[in-house]
Coordinates of C-alpha atoms and ligand atoms in Angstrom, one line a residue:
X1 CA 272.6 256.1 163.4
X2 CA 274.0 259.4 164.4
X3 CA 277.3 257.7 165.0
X4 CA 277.9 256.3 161.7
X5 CA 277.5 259.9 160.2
X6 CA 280.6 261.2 162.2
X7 CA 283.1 262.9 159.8
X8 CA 281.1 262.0 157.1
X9 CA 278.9 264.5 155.1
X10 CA 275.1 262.9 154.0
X11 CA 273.2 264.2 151.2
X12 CA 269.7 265.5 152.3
X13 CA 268.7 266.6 149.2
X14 CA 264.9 265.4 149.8
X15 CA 265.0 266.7 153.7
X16 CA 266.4 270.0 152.5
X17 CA 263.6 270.4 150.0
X18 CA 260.8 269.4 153.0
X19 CA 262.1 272.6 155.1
X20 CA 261.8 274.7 151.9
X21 CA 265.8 275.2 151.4
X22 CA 266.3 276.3 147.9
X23 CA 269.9 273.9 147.3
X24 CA 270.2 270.2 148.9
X25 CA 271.6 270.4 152.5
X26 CA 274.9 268.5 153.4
X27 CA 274.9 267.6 157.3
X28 CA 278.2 266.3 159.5
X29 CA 278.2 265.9 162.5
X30 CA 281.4 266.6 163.6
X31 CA 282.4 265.6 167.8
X32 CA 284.4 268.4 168.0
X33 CA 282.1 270.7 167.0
X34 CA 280.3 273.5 169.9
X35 CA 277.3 274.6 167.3
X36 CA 275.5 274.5 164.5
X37 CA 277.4 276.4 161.7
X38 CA 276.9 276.9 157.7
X39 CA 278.5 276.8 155.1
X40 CA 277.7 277.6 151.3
X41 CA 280.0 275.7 148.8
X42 CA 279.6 277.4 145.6
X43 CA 281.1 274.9 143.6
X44 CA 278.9 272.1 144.0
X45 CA 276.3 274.5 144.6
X46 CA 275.4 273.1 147.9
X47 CA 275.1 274.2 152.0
X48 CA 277.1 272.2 154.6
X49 CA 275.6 272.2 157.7
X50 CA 277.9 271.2 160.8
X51 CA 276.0 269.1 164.0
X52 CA 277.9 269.2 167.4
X53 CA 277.4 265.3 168.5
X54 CA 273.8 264.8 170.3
X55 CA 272.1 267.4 167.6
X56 CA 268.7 266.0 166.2
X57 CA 268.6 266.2 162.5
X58 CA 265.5 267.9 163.2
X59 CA 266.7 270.5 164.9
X60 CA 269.7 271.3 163.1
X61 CA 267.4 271.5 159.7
X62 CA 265.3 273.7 161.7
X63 CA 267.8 276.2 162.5
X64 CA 269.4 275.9 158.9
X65 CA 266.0 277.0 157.8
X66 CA 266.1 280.4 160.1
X67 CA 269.2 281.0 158.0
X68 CA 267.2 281.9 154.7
X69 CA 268.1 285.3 154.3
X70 CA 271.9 284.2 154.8
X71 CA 271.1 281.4 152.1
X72 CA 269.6 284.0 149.4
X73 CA 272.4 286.0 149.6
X74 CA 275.2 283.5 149.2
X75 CA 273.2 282.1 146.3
X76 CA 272.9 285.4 144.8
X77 CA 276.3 286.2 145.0
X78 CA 277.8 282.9 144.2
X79 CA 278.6 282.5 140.2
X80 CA 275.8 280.1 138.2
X81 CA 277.4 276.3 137.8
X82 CA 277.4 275.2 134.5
X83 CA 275.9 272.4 133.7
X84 CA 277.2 270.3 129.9
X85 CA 273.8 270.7 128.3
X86 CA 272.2 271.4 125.1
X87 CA 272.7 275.3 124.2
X88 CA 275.4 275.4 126.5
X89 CA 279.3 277.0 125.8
X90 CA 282.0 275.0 127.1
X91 CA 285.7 275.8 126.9
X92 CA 287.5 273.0 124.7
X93 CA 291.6 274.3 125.4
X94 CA 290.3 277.2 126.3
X95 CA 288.1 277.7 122.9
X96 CA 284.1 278.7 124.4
X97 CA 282.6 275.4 122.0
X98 CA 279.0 275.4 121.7
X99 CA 277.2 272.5 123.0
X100 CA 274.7 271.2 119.7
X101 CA 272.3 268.3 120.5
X102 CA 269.9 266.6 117.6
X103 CA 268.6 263.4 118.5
X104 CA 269.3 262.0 114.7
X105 CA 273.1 262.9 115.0
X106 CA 275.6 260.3 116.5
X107 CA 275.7 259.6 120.3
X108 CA 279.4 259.8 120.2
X109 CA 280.3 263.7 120.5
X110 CA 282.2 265.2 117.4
X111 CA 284.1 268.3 117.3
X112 CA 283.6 270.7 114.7
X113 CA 285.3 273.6 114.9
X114 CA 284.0 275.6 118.2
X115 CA 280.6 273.3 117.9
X116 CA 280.5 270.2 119.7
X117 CA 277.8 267.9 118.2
X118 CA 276.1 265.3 120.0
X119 CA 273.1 263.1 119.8
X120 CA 271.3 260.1 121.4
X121 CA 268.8 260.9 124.2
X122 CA 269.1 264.1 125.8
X123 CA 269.0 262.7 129.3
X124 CA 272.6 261.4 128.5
X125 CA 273.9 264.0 126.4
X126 CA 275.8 265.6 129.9
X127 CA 277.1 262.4 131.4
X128 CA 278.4 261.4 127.1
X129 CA 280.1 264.8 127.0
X130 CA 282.0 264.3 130.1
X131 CA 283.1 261.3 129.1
X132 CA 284.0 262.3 126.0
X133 CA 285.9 265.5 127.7
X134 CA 287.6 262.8 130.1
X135 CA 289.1 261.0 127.8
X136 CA 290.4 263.9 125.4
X137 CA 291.9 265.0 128.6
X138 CA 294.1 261.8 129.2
X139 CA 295.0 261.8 125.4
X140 CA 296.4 265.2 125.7
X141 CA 297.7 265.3 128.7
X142 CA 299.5 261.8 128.3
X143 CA 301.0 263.1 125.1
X144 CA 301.9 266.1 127.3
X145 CA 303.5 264.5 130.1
X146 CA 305.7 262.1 127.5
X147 CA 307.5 265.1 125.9
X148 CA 308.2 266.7 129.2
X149 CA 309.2 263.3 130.4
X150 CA 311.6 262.9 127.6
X151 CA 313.2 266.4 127.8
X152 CA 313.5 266.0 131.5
X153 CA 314.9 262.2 131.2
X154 CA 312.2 260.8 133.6
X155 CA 310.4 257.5 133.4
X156 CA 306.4 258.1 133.8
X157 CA 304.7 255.0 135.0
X158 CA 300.8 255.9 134.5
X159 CA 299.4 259.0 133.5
X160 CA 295.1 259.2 134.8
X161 CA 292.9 262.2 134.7
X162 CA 290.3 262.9 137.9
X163 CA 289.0 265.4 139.7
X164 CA 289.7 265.8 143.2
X165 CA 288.7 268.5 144.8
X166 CA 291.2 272.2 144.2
X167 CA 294.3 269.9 143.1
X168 CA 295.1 270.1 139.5
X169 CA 297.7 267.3 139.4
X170 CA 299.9 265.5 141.8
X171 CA 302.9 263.1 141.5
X172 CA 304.0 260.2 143.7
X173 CA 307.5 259.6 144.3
X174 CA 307.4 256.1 141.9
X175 CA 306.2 258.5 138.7
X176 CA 302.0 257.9 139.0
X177 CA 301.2 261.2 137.4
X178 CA 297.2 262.3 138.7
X179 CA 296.2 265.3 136.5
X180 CA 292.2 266.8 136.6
X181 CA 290.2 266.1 133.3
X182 CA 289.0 269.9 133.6
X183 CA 292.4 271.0 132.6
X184 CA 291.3 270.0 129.1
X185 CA 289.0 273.0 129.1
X186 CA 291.6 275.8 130.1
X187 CA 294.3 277.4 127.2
X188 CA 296.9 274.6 126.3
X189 CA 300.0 276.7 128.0
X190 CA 298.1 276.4 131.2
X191 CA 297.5 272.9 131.2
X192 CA 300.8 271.9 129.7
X193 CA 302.2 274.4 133.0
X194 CA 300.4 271.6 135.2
X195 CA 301.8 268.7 133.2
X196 CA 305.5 270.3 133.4
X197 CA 305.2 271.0 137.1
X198 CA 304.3 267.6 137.6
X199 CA 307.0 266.2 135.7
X200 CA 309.4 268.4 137.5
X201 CA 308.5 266.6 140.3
X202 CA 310.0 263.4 139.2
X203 CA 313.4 265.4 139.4
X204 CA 312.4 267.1 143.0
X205 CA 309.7 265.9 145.2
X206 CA 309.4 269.5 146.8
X207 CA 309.3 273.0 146.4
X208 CA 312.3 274.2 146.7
X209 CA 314.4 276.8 145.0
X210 CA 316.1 273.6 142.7
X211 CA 312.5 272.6 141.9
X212 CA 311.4 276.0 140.8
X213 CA 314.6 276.5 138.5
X214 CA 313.6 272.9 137.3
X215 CA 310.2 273.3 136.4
X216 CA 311.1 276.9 134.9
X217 CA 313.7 275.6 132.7
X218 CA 311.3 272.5 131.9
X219 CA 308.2 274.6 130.8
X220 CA 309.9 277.6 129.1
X221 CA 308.7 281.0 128.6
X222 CA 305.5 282.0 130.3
X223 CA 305.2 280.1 133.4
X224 CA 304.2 282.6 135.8
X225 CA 301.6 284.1 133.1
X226 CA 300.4 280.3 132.8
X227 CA 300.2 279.8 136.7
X228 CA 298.4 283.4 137.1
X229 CA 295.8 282.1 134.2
X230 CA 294.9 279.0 136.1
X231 CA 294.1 281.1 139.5
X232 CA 292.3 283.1 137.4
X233 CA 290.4 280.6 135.6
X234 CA 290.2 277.8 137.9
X235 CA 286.8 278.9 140.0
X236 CA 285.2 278.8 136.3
X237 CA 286.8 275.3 135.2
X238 CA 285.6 273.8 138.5
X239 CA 281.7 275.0 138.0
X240 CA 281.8 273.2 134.4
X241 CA 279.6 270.1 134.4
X242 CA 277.9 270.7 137.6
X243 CA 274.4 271.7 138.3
Ligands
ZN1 ZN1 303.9 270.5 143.2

């Protein structure tokens, strides 16, 4: 049983709760490791607990517990995730859009100036809205990626939208373009700097001084402002629909 959770991190959101931890509990047990050792991720808004091999889950739980005071602090300090729900502001291209739920209007989201409207039952008003974000994010972004495509003279073979982990895009050699949906919620300069980079690396897969010249020439005026923005805003984009 313990072996099958090597390298793997399980959700003990129930177990976590049990001990009296305030945020669900994810435990690994890792063969390398020499001790127990915690971790707060304060984007999914959850604690990683590392197991050396031969650890009871007991134990290890135990010990997370004597941790509270290190726990409450992390939490304190840690910035609130943001969950899609009725009342809430999201950023639409970087526009704070108010979240507006009635139950008689359409389940479908509409935009409406900075007021996103959306109806159907509440329980699925997060999970519609994402969707809804998801796909105005390949929209955009594949209109985006054509015109850069066609001012750079690259053939793009597929354009999706994910969201994997701190990458904002990525490229493979044969033109698959990957962007993150959550891009659809920064200023449109920043994620049009993501598409262009990505693009760029049709003509260079590297970083290199001829890549750079590339991408600068590709995007315009404004890249490094752009590139700053998204460091800036990223932590924020990435704590949108969690929680
Ligand atoms: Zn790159």
């Amino acid at each position: 049983m313990r072996a099958s959770l090597n390298g793997m991190w399980s959700t003990a959101r129930s177990e976590a709760l049990d001990v009296g931890l305030p945020v669900p509990i994810e435990i690994r047990v890792v063969r390398s490791a020499r001790r127990l050792r915690l971790r707060f991720d304060d984007v999914k808004g959850t604690l990683k607990l590392t197991c050396p091999p031969r650890t009871s889950r007991r134990a290890a739980l135990a010990w997370a517990l004597d941790q509270r005071d290190w726990i409450e602090r992390q939490l304190a300090r840690a910035a609130p995730l943001e969950p899609l729900a009725p009342g809430a502001l999201v950023p639409i291209d970087g526009v704070d859009t108010a979240i507006l739920w009635r139950p008689d209007l359409p389940r479908t989201p509409t935009l409406i100036e900075t007021e996103l409207r959306c109806g159907g039952p509440r329980e699925s008003v997060a999970r519609r809205i994402e969707a809804w974000l998801k796909k105005r994010a390949l929209e955009t972004m594949s209109r985006d990626v054509a015109d850069y495509a066609a001012t750079a003279g690259v053939t793009v073979r597929s354009v999706t939208v994910g969201d994997a982990g701190t990458r904002w895009g990525s490229c493979s050699s044969d033109g698959r373009i990957r962007l993150s949906w959550r891009l659809i919620l920064a200023p449109p300069d920043v994620r049009r700097y993501v598409a262009a980079h990505e693009v760029a690396h049709l003509r260079h897969m590297n970083h290199g001084p001829e890549f750079k010249a590339f991408e600068a020439a590709l995007f315009g005026p404004g890249l490094a402002q752009a590139k700053a923005q998204l460091r800036r805003l990223g932590p924020r984009l990435r704590r949108i629909g969690r929680g």
